PDB file of C-alpha atoms in Angstrom:
ATOM      1  CA  MET J  66      12.379  11.668   1.825  1.00 92.00           C
ATOM      2  CA  ALA J  67      11.181   8.171   1.972  1.00 96.00           C
ATOM      3  CA  ARG J  68       9.381   6.282  -0.991  1.00 96.00           C
ATOM      4  CA  VAL J  69       6.310   4.212  -0.178  1.00 98.00           C
ATOM      5  CA  PHE J  70       3.848   2.077  -2.268  1.00 98.00           C
ATOM      6  CA  VAL J  71       0.559   1.757  -1.512  1.00 98.00           C
ATOM      7  CA  TYR J  72      -1.713  -0.779  -2.699  1.00 98.00           C
ATOM      8  CA  GLY J  73      -4.844  -0.371  -0.634  1.00 98.00           C
ATOM      9  CA  THR J  74      -7.348   1.959   0.583  1.00 98.00           C
ATOM     10  CA  LEU J  75      -4.391   4.980   0.264  1.00 98.00           C
ATOM     11  CA  LYS J  76      -4.342   4.760  -3.526  1.00 98.00           C
ATOM     12  CA  LYS J  77      -5.847   8.072  -5.578  1.00 97.00           C
ATOM     13  CA  GLY J  78      -9.742   7.755  -5.453  1.00 97.00           C
ATOM     14  CA  GLN J  79      -9.969   5.175  -2.424  1.00 97.00           C
ATOM     15  CA  PRO J  80     -11.218   6.060   0.620  1.00 97.00           C
ATOM     16  CA  ASN J  81      -8.259   6.708   2.473  1.00 97.00           C
ATOM     17  CA  TYR J  82      -6.493   8.881  -0.268  1.00 98.00           C
ATOM     18  CA  LYS J  83      -7.742  12.011   1.891  1.00 97.00           C
ATOM     19  CA  TYR J  84      -4.706  10.926   4.225  1.00 97.00           C
ATOM     20  CA  MET J  85      -2.089  11.228   1.342  1.00 97.00           C
ATOM     21  CA  ILE J  86      -2.856  14.991   0.134  1.00 96.00           C
ATOM     22  CA  ASN J  87      -3.271  16.270   3.705  1.00 96.00           C
ATOM     23  CA  THR J  88      -0.419  18.665   4.775  1.00 96.00           C
ATOM     24  CA  ALA J  89      -1.049  18.637   8.535  1.00 97.00           C
ATOM     25  CA  LYS J  90      -0.227  14.754   8.449  1.00 96.00           C
ATOM     26  CA  GLY J  91       3.130  15.269   6.461  1.00 97.00           C
ATOM     27  CA  LEU J  92       4.270  15.675   2.716  1.00 97.00           C
ATOM     28  CA  ALA J  93       3.391  12.992   0.409  1.00 97.00           C
ATOM     29  CA  LYS J  94       4.141  13.433  -3.390  1.00 95.00           C
ATOM     30  CA  PHE J  95       2.668  11.126  -6.277  1.00 94.00           C
ATOM     31  CA  GLN J  96       5.834   9.707  -8.497  1.00 92.00           C
ATOM     32  CA  GLY J  97       3.773   6.982 -10.331  1.00 92.00           C
ATOM     33  CA  TRP J  98       2.226   3.290 -10.606  1.00 94.00           C
ATOM     34  CA  GLY J  99       4.039   0.410  -9.769  1.00 95.00           C
ATOM     35  CA  ARG J 100       3.369  -3.395  -8.927  1.00 97.00           C
ATOM     36  CA  THR J 101       5.344  -5.614  -6.326  1.00 98.00           C
ATOM     37  CA  VAL J 102       8.296  -7.460  -8.486  1.00 97.00           C
ATOM     38  CA  GLU J 103       7.465 -10.942  -6.450  1.00 98.00           C
ATOM     39  CA  LYS J 104       4.126 -11.994  -5.770  1.00 98.00           C
ATOM     40  CA  TYR J 105       1.821 -11.722  -2.814  1.00 98.00           C
ATOM     41  CA  PRO J 106      -1.173 -13.001  -1.678  1.00 98.00           C
ATOM     42  CA  LEU J 107      -3.437  -9.820  -1.512  1.00 98.00           C
ATOM     43  CA  VAL J 108      -6.673 -10.280   0.750  1.00 98.00           C
ATOM     44  CA  ILE J 109      -9.731  -8.490   1.815  1.00 97.00           C
ATOM     45  CA  ALA J 110     -10.160  -9.316   5.009  1.00 96.00           C
ATOM     46  CA  GLY J 111     -12.014  -8.651   8.653  1.00 93.00           C
ATOM     47  CA  LYS J 112     -15.169  -7.148   9.503  1.00 93.00           C
ATOM     48  CA  TYR J 113     -14.102  -4.065   8.104  1.00 95.00           C
ATOM     49  CA  ASN J 114     -13.165  -5.649   4.612  1.00 96.00           C
ATOM     50  CA  ILE J 115      -9.544  -3.942   4.837  1.00 96.00           C
ATOM     51  CA  PRO J 116      -6.937  -4.833   2.406  1.00 97.00           C
ATOM     52  CA  TYR J 117      -4.015  -6.894   3.588  1.00 97.00           C
ATOM     53  CA  MET J 118      -0.885  -8.076   1.671  1.00 98.00           C
ATOM     54  CA  LEU J 119       0.145 -10.799   3.471  1.00 98.00           C
ATOM     55  CA  ASN J 120       3.854 -11.296   3.575  1.00 97.00           C
ATOM     56  CA  ILE J 121       4.397 -14.500   1.626  1.00 97.00           C
ATOM     57  CA  PRO J 122       6.510 -14.125  -0.669  1.00 97.00           C
ATOM     58  CA  GLY J 123       6.253 -16.322  -4.342  1.00 97.00           C
ATOM     59  CA  THR J 124       2.268 -16.807  -3.573  1.00 97.00           C
ATOM     60  CA  GLY J 125      -0.361 -15.008  -5.149  1.00 97.00           C
ATOM     61  CA  HIS J 126       0.206 -12.074  -7.610  1.00 97.00           C
ATOM     62  CA  GLN J 127       2.210  -9.065  -8.508  1.00 98.00           C
ATOM     63  CA  VAL J 128       0.369  -6.474  -6.454  1.00 98.00           C
ATOM     64  CA  ALA J 129      -0.431  -3.412  -8.115  1.00 98.00           C
ATOM     65  CA  GLY J 130      -0.335   0.044  -6.491  1.00 98.00           C
ATOM     66  CA  GLU J 131       1.380   3.765  -6.545  1.00 97.00           C
ATOM     67  CA  ILE J 132       4.450   5.059  -5.479  1.00 95.00           C
ATOM     68  CA  TYR J 133       5.083   8.522  -3.455  1.00 96.00           C
ATOM     69  CA  THR J 134       8.085   9.857  -1.771  1.00 95.00           C
ATOM     70  CA  VAL J 135       7.164  10.790   1.382  1.00 97.00           C
ATOM     71  CA  ASP J 136       8.810  12.968   4.097  1.00 98.00           C
ATOM     72  CA  ASP J 137       9.383  11.773   7.997  1.00 98.00           C
ATOM     73  CA  GLN J 138       6.309  13.324   9.119  1.00 98.00           C
ATOM     74  CA  MET J 139       4.170  11.355   6.694  1.00 98.00           C
ATOM     75  CA  LEU J 140       5.537   8.127   7.370  1.00 98.00           C
ATOM     76  CA  GLN J 141       5.124   8.509  11.311  1.00 98.00           C
ATOM     77  CA  PHE J 142       1.555   9.161  10.625  1.00 98.00           C
ATOM     78  CA  LEU J 143       1.394   5.991   7.953  1.00 98.00           C
ATOM     79  CA  ASP J 144       3.291   3.940  10.754  1.00 98.00           C
ATOM     80  CA  GLU J 145       0.611   5.089  13.228  1.00 97.00           C
ATOM     81  CA  PHE J 146      -2.112   4.996  10.889  1.00 96.00           C
ATOM     82  CA  GLU J 147      -1.112   0.955   9.427  1.00 96.00           C
ATOM     83  CA  GLY J 148      -0.845   0.235  13.174  1.00 95.00           C
ATOM     84  CA  CYS J 149       3.052  -0.602  12.698  1.00 96.00           C
ATOM     85  CA  PRO J 150       4.231  -2.730  13.931  1.00 95.00           C
ATOM     86  CA  ASP J 151       1.482  -4.753  15.408  1.00 94.00           C
ATOM     87  CA  MET J 152      -1.290  -4.995  12.519  1.00 93.00           C
ATOM     88  CA  TYR J 153       0.799  -4.110   9.038  1.00 96.00           C
ATOM     89  CA  GLN J 154       5.078  -4.318   9.404  1.00 97.00           C
ATOM     90  CA  ARG J 155       7.019  -1.893   6.890  1.00 98.00           C
ATOM     91  CA  THR J 156       9.036  -3.250   5.254  1.00 97.00           C
ATOM     92  CA  LEU J 157      11.496  -2.201   2.073  1.00 97.00           C
ATOM     93  CA  MET J 158      10.411  -4.189  -1.157  1.00 97.00           C
ATOM     94  CA  SER J 159      11.156  -4.198  -4.950  1.00 96.00           C
ATOM     95  CA  ILE J 160       8.747  -2.146  -6.980  1.00 96.00           C
ATOM     96  CA  GLU J 161       8.642  -2.603 -10.764  1.00 94.00           C
ATOM     97  CA  VAL J 162       7.816   0.589 -12.197  1.00 92.00           C
ATOM     98  CA  VAL J 163       4.780   0.686 -14.755  1.00 89.00           C
ATOM     99  CA  GLU J 164       4.445   4.402 -15.399  1.00 85.00           C
ATOM    100  CA  TRP J 165       6.910   7.257 -13.725  1.00 82.00           C
ATOM    101  CA  GLU J 166       5.370  10.337 -13.118  1.00 79.00           C
ATOM    102  CA  GLY J 167       7.944  11.679 -10.670  1.00 60.00           C
ATOM    103  CA  LYS J 168      10.362  14.430 -11.616  1.00 61.00           C
ATOM    104  CA  GLY J 169      13.467  15.075  -9.207  1.00 57.00           C
ATOM    105  CA  GLY J 170      17.161  14.621  -9.582  1.00 52.00           C
ATOM    106  CA  ALA J 171      19.626  12.080 -11.247  1.00 48.00           C
ATOM    107  CA  GLY J 172      18.563   9.287  -8.751  1.00 53.00           C
ATOM    108  CA  GLU J 173      14.867   9.598  -9.531  1.00 56.00           C
ATOM    109  CA  THR J 174      15.573   9.038 -13.278  1.00 55.00           C
ATOM    110  CA  LEU J 175      17.818   6.717 -12.848  1.00 52.00           C
ATOM    111  CA  ALA J 176      15.576   4.330 -10.595  1.00 55.00           C
ATOM    112  CA  ALA J 177      12.479   5.239 -13.259  1.00 54.00           C
ATOM    113  CA  ALA J 178      14.886   3.828 -16.044  1.00 56.00           C
ATOM    114  CA  GLU J 179      16.013   1.046 -14.492  1.00 63.00           C
ATOM    115  CA  GLY J 180      12.325  -0.037 -13.887  1.00 88.00           C
ATOM    116  CA  VAL J 181      12.687  -1.235 -10.260  1.00 92.00           C
ATOM    117  CA  VAL J 182      12.693   0.879  -7.114  1.00 92.00           C
ATOM    118  CA  GLU J 183      12.904   0.182  -3.369  1.00 95.00           C
ATOM    119  CA  CYS J 184       9.767   1.118  -1.574  1.00 97.00           C
ATOM    120  CA  PHE J 185       8.736   0.668   2.135  1.00 98.00           C
ATOM    121  CA  VAL J 186       5.265  -1.311   1.803  1.00 98.00           C
ATOM    122  CA  TYR J 187       2.840  -2.020   4.734  1.00 98.00           C
ATOM    123  CA  SER J 188       1.814  -5.495   4.715  1.00 98.00           C
ATOM    124  CA  THR J 189       1.608  -8.134   7.614  1.00 97.00           C
ATOM    125  CA  MET J 190       3.005 -11.342   9.163  1.00 95.00           C
ATOM    126  CA  THR J 191       0.468 -10.900  11.890  1.00 92.00           C
ATOM    127  CA  TYR J 192      -2.440 -12.717  10.295  1.00 95.00           C
ATOM    128  CA  PRO J 193      -4.575 -15.333  11.362  1.00 96.00           C
ATOM    129  CA  PRO J 194      -3.904 -18.603   9.371  1.00 96.00           C
ATOM    130  CA  GLU J 195      -7.451 -18.605   7.482  1.00 97.00           C
ATOM    131  CA  TRP J 196      -6.698 -15.997   5.419  1.00 97.00           C
ATOM    132  CA  VAL J 197      -4.562 -17.373   3.315  1.00 97.00           C
ATOM    133  CA  GLY J 198      -7.420 -19.195   1.926  1.00 97.00           C
ATOM    134  CA  LEU J 199      -8.982 -16.468   1.074  1.00 97.00           C
ATOM    135  CA  PRO J 200      -9.322 -15.286  -2.532  1.00 97.00           C
ATOM    136  CA  TYR J 201      -5.656 -13.228  -3.745  1.00 98.00           C
ATOM    137  CA  HIS J 202      -6.469 -10.185  -6.091  1.00 97.00           C
ATOM    138  CA  ASP J 203      -3.456  -8.208  -7.971  1.00 97.00           C
ATOM    139  CA  SER J 204      -5.148  -4.629  -7.053  1.00 97.00           C
ATOM    140  CA  TYR J 205      -7.554  -3.245  -5.130  1.00 97.00           C
ATOM    141  CA  ASP J 206     -10.586  -0.828  -5.172  1.00 96.00           C
ATOM    142  CA  SER J 207     -12.614  -0.543  -2.393  1.00 95.00           C
ATOM    143  CA  SER J 208     -15.851  -0.884  -4.563  1.00 91.00           C
ATOM    144  CA  GLY J 209     -14.883  -3.702  -7.184  1.00 91.00           C
ATOM    145  CA  LYS J 210     -16.503  -6.557  -8.374  1.00 90.00           C
ATOM    146  CA  HIS J 211     -15.282  -8.752  -5.243  1.00 93.00           C
ATOM    147  CA  GLY J 212     -18.236  -7.055  -3.217  1.00 93.00           C
ATOM    148  CA  LEU J 213     -16.580  -6.263  -0.154  1.00 94.00           C
ATOM    149  CA  SER J 214     -17.244  -2.414   0.614  1.00 92.00           C
ATOM    150  CA  TYR J 215     -14.585  -1.036   3.017  1.00 95.00           C
ATOM    151  CA  VAL J 216     -15.757   0.167   6.130  1.00 94.00           C
ATOM    152  CA  LEU J 217     -14.424   3.798   7.344  1.00 92.00           C
ATOM    153  CA  ARG J 218     -12.973   3.744  10.072  1.00 87.00           C
ATOM    154  CA  GLU J 219     -15.291   6.457  11.399  1.00 90.00           C
ATOM    155  CA  SER J 220     -18.120   4.238  10.592  1.00 92.00           C
ATOM    156  CA  ARG J 221     -16.989   1.343  12.875  1.00 92.00           C
TER     157      ARG J 221
END
């Protein structure tokens, strides 16, 4: 099992959450809420209003999201879904636990007690330079006050 931090359309209540609960894609178990230890720019970009965390540590905000444990099948699905490694790159990042729901062995308890867990995160180092100038967000909601509604893949 691997730990994954999602900050965009894969979170609960967001347009692509359906994939996280589709067991045909693999298993994903919600563990809790967190935020990046380091600051990153979270932008909404492109003609489909997709959220991107730009891999520029120290710039932007601590980004809020959800922590999941996933099996190898789900991790492979997420790599394909996120266009890894071309659109997004999967990297390990330190995530500060905000609220933990995870139940598991001593390792889970220890991680939650320490307040920081290592998670795979889909961020990007391959983006147009002008994206750095877009507004930075600390959390993402597809119907947020930014007014940039996400366009579902099936509607593109």
